[in-house]
CSV table of C-alpha atoms in Angstrom, one decimal:
chain,number,residue,atom,x,y,z
F,1,MET,CA,-20.6,45.6,-0.3
F,2,ALA,CA,-24.1,44.3,-0.6
F,3,ILE,CA,-25.7,42.9,1.6
F,4,ALA,CA,-29.4,40.7,1.6
F,5,SER,CA,-31.8,42.8,2.5
F,6,SER,CA,-35.9,41.6,3.8
F,7,THR,CA,-37.0,40.4,0.4
F,8,GLY,CA,-34.1,38.3,-0.4
F,9,GLN,CA,-32.3,40.5,-2.8
F,10,PRO,CA,-28.9,42.3,-2.3
F,11,SER,CA,-29.3,46.1,-0.9
F,12,THR,CA,-26.3,48.0,-0.4
F,13,PRO,CA,-25.1,49.7,3.1
F,14,THR,CA,-24.8,53.0,2.3
F,15,ALA,CA,-25.2,56.7,4.6
F,16,PRO,CA,-26.5,59.8,3.1
F,17,ALA,CA,-23.9,63.0,3.7
F,18,GLY,CA,-23.6,63.9,7.4
F,19,ALA,CA,-25.4,60.7,8.5
F,20,ASP,CA,-23.7,58.3,10.7
F,21,PRO,CA,-20.9,57.0,9.5
F,22,GLN,CA,-22.3,53.1,10.3
F,23,PRO,CA,-24.9,51.5,8.8
F,24,ARG,CA,-28.0,49.3,10.3
F,25,LEU,CA,-28.3,45.9,9.3
F,26,ARG,CA,-31.9,45.1,11.6
F,27,GLU,CA,-31.4,41.4,11.2
F,28,LEU,CA,-28.1,41.4,13.1
F,29,ASP,CA,-29.3,43.7,16.0
F,30,SER,CA,-32.2,41.3,16.5
F,31,LEU,CA,-29.7,38.3,16.3
F,32,ARG,CA,-27.8,40.3,19.0
F,33,GLY,CA,-30.6,41.4,21.0
F,34,LEU,CA,-31.8,36.7,20.8
F,35,ALA,CA,-28.2,36.6,22.5
F,36,SER,CA,-28.3,38.8,25.2
F,37,LEU,CA,-31.6,36.7,26.0
F,38,ALA,CA,-30.1,33.1,26.0
F,39,VAL,CA,-27.5,35.2,28.8
F,40,VAL,CA,-29.9,36.0,30.7
F,41,LEU,CA,-31.7,32.4,30.9
F,42,HIS,CA,-28.6,30.8,31.4
F,43,HIS,CA,-27.9,32.8,34.3
F,44,PHE,CA,-30.7,32.1,35.8
F,45,VAL,CA,-29.9,28.4,34.7
F,46,LEU,CA,-26.6,28.4,36.3
F,47,MET,CA,-28.0,29.6,39.5
F,48,TRP,CA,-30.6,27.2,39.7
F,49,PRO,CA,-28.3,23.8,38.3
F,50,ALA,CA,-31.3,21.6,39.0
F,51,TRP,CA,-33.9,23.6,37.1
F,52,PRO,CA,-35.2,23.6,34.9
F,53,TRP,CA,-34.7,19.6,35.1
F,54,PRO,CA,-32.5,17.2,37.3
F,55,THR,CA,-28.0,17.5,36.3
F,56,HIS,CA,-28.3,13.9,37.6
F,57,GLY,CA,-30.1,10.5,35.8
F,58,PRO,CA,-29.6,8.7,32.6
F,59,LEU,CA,-26.7,9.5,30.0
F,60,TRP,CA,-29.3,9.6,27.6
F,61,HIS,CA,-31.8,11.8,29.2
F,62,ARG,CA,-29.4,14.0,30.3
F,63,LEU,CA,-28.6,14.3,26.2
F,64,HIS,CA,-31.4,14.6,24.8
F,65,LEU,CA,-33.0,17.2,27.1
F,66,THR,CA,-29.0,18.9,26.3
F,67,LEU,CA,-29.7,18.7,22.3
F,68,LEU,CA,-33.7,19.7,23.0
F,69,PHE,CA,-33.1,22.9,25.5
F,70,TYR,CA,-29.6,23.8,25.6
F,71,PRO,CA,-29.9,26.5,22.6
F,72,LEU,CA,-32.2,28.7,24.4
F,73,TYR,CA,-29.4,29.4,27.3
F,74,ALA,CA,-26.3,29.4,25.2
F,75,GLY,CA,-24.5,31.9,26.9
F,76,HIS,CA,-21.1,31.6,26.4
F,77,GLU,CA,-21.9,30.7,22.8
F,78,ALA,CA,-23.6,35.1,23.3
F,79,VAL,CA,-20.6,36.5,23.9
F,80,MET,CA,-18.3,34.8,20.8
F,81,LEU,CA,-20.9,36.1,19.2
F,82,PHE,CA,-21.3,39.4,20.0
F,83,PHE,CA,-17.4,39.5,18.9
F,84,VAL,CA,-17.5,38.2,15.5
F,85,LEU,CA,-20.5,41.1,15.1
F,86,SER,CA,-18.4,43.6,17.1
F,87,GLY,CA,-15.7,43.7,14.4
F,88,LEU,CA,-18.4,43.2,11.4
F,89,VAL,CA,-20.3,45.9,11.8
F,90,LEU,CA,-17.1,48.0,13.2
F,91,SER,CA,-15.6,47.6,9.5
F,92,PHE,CA,-18.2,48.7,7.5
F,93,PRO,CA,-17.2,52.6,7.8
F,94,TYR,CA,-13.2,51.7,6.4
F,95,LEU,CA,-14.9,50.0,3.6
F,96,LEU,CA,-17.4,52.0,2.8
F,97,GLY,CA,-14.8,55.5,2.4
F,98,ARG,CA,-16.8,56.7,5.9
F,99,SER,CA,-14.3,56.5,9.3
F,100,GLN,CA,-14.1,58.4,11.6
F,101,PRO,CA,-11.4,60.6,13.5
F,102,TYR,CA,-9.8,58.4,15.8
F,103,PRO,CA,-10.2,60.6,18.3
F,104,ILE,CA,-14.4,60.5,17.4
F,105,PHE,CA,-14.8,57.3,16.8
F,106,LEU,CA,-13.0,56.3,20.3
F,107,ALA,CA,-15.2,59.0,22.0
F,108,ARG,CA,-18.1,57.3,19.9
F,109,ARG,CA,-17.1,53.6,22.1
F,110,ILE,CA,-16.4,55.4,25.3
F,111,LEU,CA,-20.0,56.6,24.9
F,112,ARG,CA,-21.5,53.7,23.9
F,113,ILE,CA,-19.8,51.4,25.8
F,114,TYR,CA,-18.8,53.0,28.8
F,115,GLY,CA,-21.3,55.2,29.3
F,116,PRO,CA,-24.4,52.7,30.3
F,117,TYR,CA,-21.9,50.5,31.4
F,118,LEU,CA,-21.1,53.1,35.0
F,119,ALA,CA,-24.9,53.5,35.4
F,120,ALA,CA,-25.5,49.6,35.7
F,121,LEU,CA,-22.4,49.0,37.6
F,122,ILE,CA,-23.8,51.9,40.3
F,123,LEU,CA,-27.6,49.7,40.3
F,124,SER,CA,-24.9,46.5,41.0
F,125,ILE,CA,-23.5,48.3,44.0
F,126,ALA,CA,-26.4,49.5,45.6
F,127,GLY,CA,-27.8,46.0,45.5
F,128,ALA,CA,-24.2,44.8,46.8
F,129,ALA,CA,-24.4,47.2,49.8
F,130,ILE,CA,-27.3,45.9,50.7
F,131,TRP,CA,-27.5,42.1,49.8
F,132,HIS,CA,-24.3,41.1,50.7
F,133,GLY,CA,-23.2,38.3,52.1
F,134,ASN,CA,-22.9,34.6,51.9
F,135,HIS,CA,-26.1,33.3,50.6
F,136,ALA,CA,-25.8,29.2,50.2
F,137,ARG,CA,-26.5,29.5,46.1
F,138,GLY,CA,-23.8,27.1,45.6
F,139,ALA,CA,-20.1,27.4,44.0
F,140,TRP,CA,-21.0,29.4,41.0
F,141,ALA,CA,-23.0,32.6,43.2
F,142,ALA,CA,-20.9,32.7,45.7
F,143,PRO,CA,-18.5,35.4,44.6
F,144,PHE,CA,-21.4,37.8,43.2
F,145,TRP,CA,-21.9,40.4,46.0
F,146,SER,CA,-20.4,38.4,49.1
F,147,GLU,CA,-18.7,41.1,51.0
F,148,PRO,CA,-18.8,44.3,51.8
F,149,VAL,CA,-19.1,47.2,49.6
F,150,ARG,CA,-15.1,48.3,49.3
F,151,TRP,CA,-14.5,51.7,47.5
F,152,THR,CA,-10.8,50.5,46.9
F,153,LEU,CA,-13.1,47.7,43.9
F,154,VAL,CA,-15.0,50.1,42.8
F,155,LEU,CA,-12.5,52.9,41.4
F,156,GLN,CA,-10.8,49.9,39.9
F,157,HIS,CA,-14.1,49.1,37.9
F,158,ILE,CA,-14.6,52.1,37.1
F,159,ALA,CA,-10.9,52.7,35.8
F,160,PHE,CA,-11.2,48.7,34.6
F,161,LEU,CA,-7.3,48.6,35.9
F,162,GLY,CA,-5.4,46.0,37.4
F,163,ILE,CA,-5.9,42.1,38.5
F,164,TYR,CA,-9.1,42.1,40.4
F,165,ASN,CA,-12.6,40.9,42.3
F,166,TRP,CA,-14.3,41.7,38.8
F,167,GLN,CA,-17.5,39.4,39.4
F,168,GLN,CA,-18.1,41.3,42.8
F,169,PHE,CA,-21.1,43.1,41.5
F,170,ASN,CA,-21.7,42.5,38.1
F,171,PHE,CA,-19.8,39.5,36.4
F,172,VAL,CA,-20.2,40.0,32.9
F,173,ILE,CA,-18.5,43.1,33.2
F,174,TRP,CA,-15.3,40.3,31.9
F,175,SER,CA,-16.6,41.1,28.1
F,176,LEU,CA,-17.2,44.8,28.1
F,177,ILE,CA,-12.9,44.9,29.3
F,178,ILE,CA,-12.4,43.5,26.3
F,179,GLU,CA,-14.3,44.9,24.3
F,180,MET,CA,-12.6,48.2,24.7
F,181,ARG,CA,-9.4,47.0,25.1
F,182,ILE,CA,-10.0,46.1,21.6
F,183,SER,CA,-12.2,48.8,20.6
F,184,ILE,CA,-9.3,51.0,21.4
F,185,ILE,CA,-6.8,49.4,18.6
F,186,PHE,CA,-9.5,48.6,16.1
F,187,PRO,CA,-8.9,51.3,13.7
F,188,LEU,CA,-5.6,50.0,13.6
F,189,LEU,CA,-6.3,46.5,13.4
F,190,ALA,CA,-9.2,47.1,10.6
F,191,TYR,CA,-6.5,48.8,8.9
F,192,PHE,CA,-3.9,46.2,8.7
F,193,ILE,CA,-6.3,43.5,8.4
F,194,LEU,CA,-8.4,44.9,5.4
F,195,ARG,CA,-4.7,45.3,3.4
F,196,LEU,CA,-3.4,41.5,4.0
F,197,ARG,CA,-4.7,38.9,2.2
F,198,THR,CA,-7.9,37.1,3.9
F,199,SER,CA,-5.6,33.3,4.8
F,200,ILE,CA,-2.8,35.2,6.3
F,201,ALA,CA,-5.5,37.1,8.1
F,202,LEU,CA,-6.6,34.0,9.4
F,203,LEU,CA,-3.1,32.9,9.9
F,204,LEU,CA,-2.7,36.0,12.4
F,205,ALA,CA,-6.0,35.4,14.5
F,206,LEU,CA,-4.8,31.5,14.8
F,207,ALA,CA,-1.5,32.0,15.8
F,208,LEU,CA,-3.3,35.2,18.3
F,209,SER,CA,-4.9,32.2,19.8
F,210,LEU,CA,-2.3,29.7,19.8
F,211,THR,CA,0.2,31.7,21.4
F,212,THR,CA,-2.6,32.7,24.2
F,213,PHE,CA,-3.0,28.5,24.8
F,214,LEU,CA,0.7,28.2,24.1
F,215,VAL,CA,1.6,31.1,27.7
F,216,VAL,CA,-1.1,29.2,29.4
F,217,LEU,CA,0.1,25.7,28.7
F,218,PHE,CA,3.4,26.2,31.0
F,219,HIS,CA,1.9,29.9,32.7
F,220,PRO,CA,-1.7,28.4,34.2
F,221,ASP,CA,-1.4,31.4,36.2
F,222,ALA,CA,-1.1,33.8,33.5
F,223,ASP,CA,-4.9,33.4,32.8
F,224,GLN,CA,-7.4,35.5,33.4
F,225,THR,CA,-10.7,36.0,32.7
F,226,THR,CA,-10.0,39.8,32.0
F,227,GLY,CA,-6.1,39.3,31.8
F,228,LEU,CA,-4.4,40.5,28.5
F,229,LEU,CA,-3.7,37.2,27.4
F,230,ARG,CA,-7.5,36.3,27.1
F,231,THR,CA,-8.2,40.1,25.3
F,232,VAL,CA,-5.6,38.6,22.4
F,233,HIS,CA,-7.5,35.2,22.5
F,234,TYR,CA,-10.3,37.4,21.7
F,235,THR,CA,-9.1,40.0,18.9
F,236,ALA,CA,-9.1,36.9,16.4
F,237,PHE,CA,-12.9,37.2,16.4
F,238,PHE,CA,-12.4,40.7,15.7
F,239,ILE,CA,-11.0,39.6,13.0
F,240,PHE,CA,-13.0,36.6,11.9
F,241,GLY,CA,-16.2,39.9,12.2
F,242,ILE,CA,-13.1,42.1,9.8
F,243,LEU,CA,-12.8,39.6,7.3
F,244,LEU,CA,-16.6,38.4,7.1
F,245,ALA,CA,-17.0,42.7,6.8
F,246,ARG,CA,-14.8,42.5,3.3
F,247,HIS,CA,-16.1,39.5,1.7
F,248,LEU,CA,-20.3,39.5,2.9
F,249,LYS,CA,-21.2,40.8,-0.9
F,250,THR,CA,-19.6,37.6,-1.9
F,251,ILE,CA,-20.7,35.1,-0.1
F,252,SER,CA,-24.1,37.1,-0.4
F,253,THR,CA,-24.1,36.3,-3.6
F,254,ARG,CA,-22.9,32.6,-3.3
F,255,PHE,CA,-25.2,31.4,-0.8
F,256,ARG,CA,-27.9,32.6,-2.5
F,257,SER,CA,-27.2,30.8,-5.5
F,258,LEU,CA,-27.1,27.4,-3.6
F,259,PRO,CA,-30.0,25.0,-3.5
F,260,VAL,CA,-32.1,25.2,-0.9
F,261,ALA,CA,-31.2,21.7,1.0
F,262,ILE,CA,-27.8,22.9,0.7
F,263,ARG,CA,-28.4,26.9,2.4
F,264,PHE,CA,-30.6,24.3,5.2
F,265,GLY,CA,-27.2,22.2,5.4
F,266,ILE,CA,-25.2,25.2,6.2
F,267,ALA,CA,-28.2,26.2,8.4
F,268,ALA,CA,-28.5,23.3,10.3
F,269,VAL,CA,-24.4,23.3,10.8
F,270,SER,CA,-24.0,26.4,11.3
F,271,PHE,CA,-26.9,25.7,14.7
F,272,ALA,CA,-25.2,22.5,15.5
F,273,LEU,CA,-20.8,24.0,15.7
F,274,TYR,CA,-22.7,26.9,18.1
F,275,ASN,CA,-24.9,25.3,20.1
F,276,PHE,CA,-23.2,22.3,20.9
F,277,SER,CA,-19.7,22.8,21.2
F,278,VAL,CA,-19.8,23.7,24.6
F,279,PRO,CA,-21.1,21.3,25.9
F,280,PHE,CA,-19.9,18.2,24.1
F,281,LEU,CA,-16.3,19.6,23.9
F,282,TRP,CA,-15.2,21.7,26.0
F,283,ASP,CA,-13.2,20.1,28.4
F,284,PHE,CA,-12.6,22.2,31.6
F,285,ARG,CA,-9.5,20.1,32.8
F,286,ARG,CA,-7.7,20.7,29.2
F,287,PRO,CA,-6.9,24.5,28.8
F,288,TRP,CA,-6.9,23.7,24.8
F,289,THR,CA,-9.9,22.6,24.5
F,290,MET,CA,-11.5,26.0,25.2
F,291,THR,CA,-9.7,27.6,22.2
F,292,ALA,CA,-10.5,24.8,20.0
F,293,THR,CA,-14.2,25.2,21.1
F,294,GLU,CA,-14.8,28.6,20.0
F,295,TRP,CA,-12.9,29.0,16.9
F,296,LEU,CA,-15.9,26.5,16.8
F,297,VAL,CA,-18.8,28.6,18.1
F,298,ALA,CA,-17.2,31.4,15.8
F,299,ALA,CA,-18.0,29.4,13.0
F,300,GLY,CA,-21.4,28.9,13.7
F,301,ALA,CA,-22.1,32.7,14.6
F,302,ILE,CA,-20.6,33.4,11.4
F,303,GLY,CA,-23.2,31.0,9.4
F,304,PHE,CA,-26.0,32.4,11.7
F,305,ILE,CA,-25.0,35.7,10.7
F,306,VAL,CA,-24.8,34.6,7.0
F,307,VAL,CA,-28.2,32.8,7.5
F,308,GLY,CA,-29.2,35.8,8.6
F,309,LEU,CA,-28.7,38.1,6.5
F,310,ASN,CA,-29.5,35.9,3.0
F,311,ALA,CA,-32.5,33.7,4.2
F,312,PRO,CA,-35.7,35.3,4.2
F,313,PRO,CA,-38.0,33.3,6.3
F,314,VAL,CA,-35.1,34.1,9.0
F,315,GLN,CA,-34.8,37.2,7.7
F,316,ARG,CA,-38.6,37.9,8.5
F,317,PHE,CA,-38.2,36.5,11.6
F,318,LEU,CA,-35.4,39.1,12.7
F,319,LEU,CA,-37.3,41.6,11.8
F,320,SER,CA,-40.6,40.6,13.3
F,321,SER,CA,-41.5,42.7,16.2
F,322,ILE,CA,-40.6,40.8,18.6
F,323,PRO,CA,-36.4,40.1,18.0
F,324,ARG,CA,-36.2,43.6,16.9
F,325,PHE,CA,-37.8,44.9,20.5
F,326,LEU,CA,-34.7,43.0,21.7
F,327,GLY,CA,-32.1,44.2,19.2
F,328,ARG,CA,-33.2,47.5,20.2
F,329,VAL,CA,-32.7,46.9,23.9
F,330,SER,CA,-30.1,44.0,23.8
F,331,TYR,CA,-26.8,45.5,25.5
F,332,SER,CA,-29.1,46.9,28.7
F,333,LEU,CA,-30.3,44.1,28.1
F,334,TYR,CA,-27.0,41.9,28.8
F,335,LEU,CA,-26.2,45.1,31.8
F,336,ILE,CA,-28.9,44.9,33.1
F,337,HIS,CA,-30.2,41.3,34.0
F,338,VAL,CA,-26.6,40.5,36.5
F,339,PRO,CA,-28.3,43.0,39.4
F,340,VAL,CA,-32.1,42.1,38.5
F,341,LEU,CA,-31.3,38.0,38.8
F,342,LEU,CA,-29.5,38.7,42.2
F,343,ALA,CA,-31.2,41.4,43.4
F,344,LEU,CA,-34.2,39.3,43.3
F,345,THR,CA,-32.6,35.6,44.1
F,346,PHE,CA,-30.8,37.1,47.1
F,347,SER,CA,-34.0,38.5,48.5
F,348,LEU,CA,-36.3,35.8,48.1
F,349,ARG,CA,-33.3,33.1,48.8
F,350,ASN,CA,-35.7,29.5,49.0
F,351,THR,CA,-38.6,31.6,50.0
F,352,LEU,CA,-40.2,30.7,46.1
F,353,SER,CA,-39.4,27.8,44.1
F,354,PRO,CA,-37.5,28.7,40.9
F,355,TRP,CA,-40.7,28.2,38.6
F,356,VAL,CA,-42.2,31.4,40.7
F,357,GLN,CA,-38.8,33.8,40.4
F,358,PHE,CA,-38.2,32.3,36.8
F,359,PRO,CA,-41.3,35.0,35.7
F,360,LEU,CA,-40.7,37.5,37.7
F,361,TYR,CA,-37.0,37.7,36.6
F,362,LEU,CA,-37.7,37.5,33.0
F,363,ALA,CA,-40.1,40.3,33.3
F,364,ALA,CA,-38.7,42.9,35.5
F,365,THR,CA,-35.3,42.2,33.6
F,366,LEU,CA,-36.9,43.2,30.6
F,367,LEU,CA,-39.1,46.1,31.8
F,368,LEU,CA,-35.9,47.3,33.1
F,369,ALA,CA,-33.8,47.0,30.2
F,370,TRP,CA,-36.3,48.7,27.9
F,371,LEU,CA,-36.7,51.7,30.9
F,372,PHE,CA,-32.5,51.2,31.4
F,373,CYS,CA,-32.5,51.7,27.5
F,374,LEU,CA,-34.8,54.4,27.1
F,375,CYS,CA,-33.2,56.8,29.9
F,376,VAL,CA,-29.3,55.8,30.1
F,377,GLU,CA,-28.5,53.6,27.0
F,378,GLU,CA,-29.8,55.8,23.9
F,379,PRO,CA,-29.1,58.7,25.6
F,380,PHE,CA,-24.9,57.7,25.4
F,381,ILE,CA,-25.9,57.0,21.9
F,382,ARG,CA,-27.1,60.3,20.7
F,383,GLN,CA,-24.9,61.8,22.2
F,384,GLY,CA,-22.1,59.9,20.6
F,385,GLN,CA,-23.7,60.4,16.8
F,386,ARG,CA,-23.2,64.4,17.9
F,387,LEU,CA,-20.1,63.9,18.1
F,388,GLY,CA,-18.1,65.1,15.2
F,389,LYS,CA,-20.8,66.6,13.9
F,390,LYS,CA,-20.4,70.1,12.2
F,391,LYS,CA,-23.1,72.7,14.3
F,392,PRO,CA,-25.5,73.4,11.2
F,393,ALA,CA,-25.2,77.3,10.1
F,394,THR,CA,-27.4,79.9,10.4
F,395,LEU,CA,-28.8,82.8,9.0
F,396,HIS,CA,-26.8,84.8,10.8
F,397,GLU,CA,-23.5,83.4,9.7
F,398,PRO,CA,-21.3,85.1,6.8
F,399,SER,CA,-19.5,82.2,4.6
F,400,LEU,CA,-16.2,83.5,3.1
F,401,ASN,CA,-17.2,85.3,0.2
F,402,HIS,CA,-20.0,87.9,3.6
F,403,GLN,CA,-23.1,85.8,1.4
F,404,PRO,CA,-25.9,84.6,3.9
F,405,ARG,CA,-25.3,80.7,4.1
F,406,VAL,CA,-29.3,79.0,5.0
F,407,ALA,CA,-29.1,76.1,7.9
F,408,LEU,CA,-28.4,73.1,6.5
F,409,HIS,CA,-30.1,69.9,8.3
F,410,SER,CA,-28.7,66.2,8.5
């Protein structure tokens, strides 16, 4: 399967024998990092809803502010991008014929997602133990660190089981719960989807979302953010990623053959679908708009991925130092920004304006995310990469024909 290199020419993601079977596409890491930064900004804006501009005023004023600034903090959209990217990247080993045994795949996903999550959960529990209470920060922040730590709730957060107050400690875990659930079935999902015609696979994805919508329409109480229905719905976005991986070579070739004006138009449409579907189309009073809006966001996310892998100016930006750094710490950034935001806001209360708190929050989040990445996330990744690898042979190990073997290093 070909992708575009940083020069705009196709290259094939391959892995040498003995290497990790999952190839790295650095542009996708950078996209994930930029999306994580948008989540960081998004939650600060929700914490301070009148910052950086008032939420009231003339319609034209709010409209042009949305058009100008909303793309900087498109937080929910970022999670849709994460799901599509996960489906895309996890599919590569199956397309390259380098899939892992299921126990190793699952163990690696647990170490990759669940290990750092537990470490971040400890920080969030510590913050809740210190700063719990009524913080008078509005309806959005009311559920966070609002009560003393209950160990039954801690155990539910560890087990990811049941219907519980998932917002209490670290409110981004809803997406991790869904990611882990779909990871459990992903090898079977990829095997099945990669053997279907694309049109049938898309109809299946649509059916999953529509089934969720119809159940919620007649049973609104069944719609829980961390419930199984949402998992069924978001499985469709992993299917999008699987299909994109399968057709990436053809899509990339066709995209690069288009005139510059059409490629620019595709980028602009993708930008609009991704960034403006939620603020202009999502009506929380009409549940069906969520399904439709998130599909439009997913279409924009797919466009971003295609442009990011095949447009040389965008590739050069994504491979520059700042996006690459954000890509490296993206998961740590996603996990760690919540305890930083809540600890800073609840400890300072209203003694400092958001204009002062924001640079403090951003600097502390980036610094702690980098440290968390070095000390927690990357050790878990390295441990996962060791799983399933044969121990190198040594000079003291006789082979079957009693000849010594020299140690091999992959």
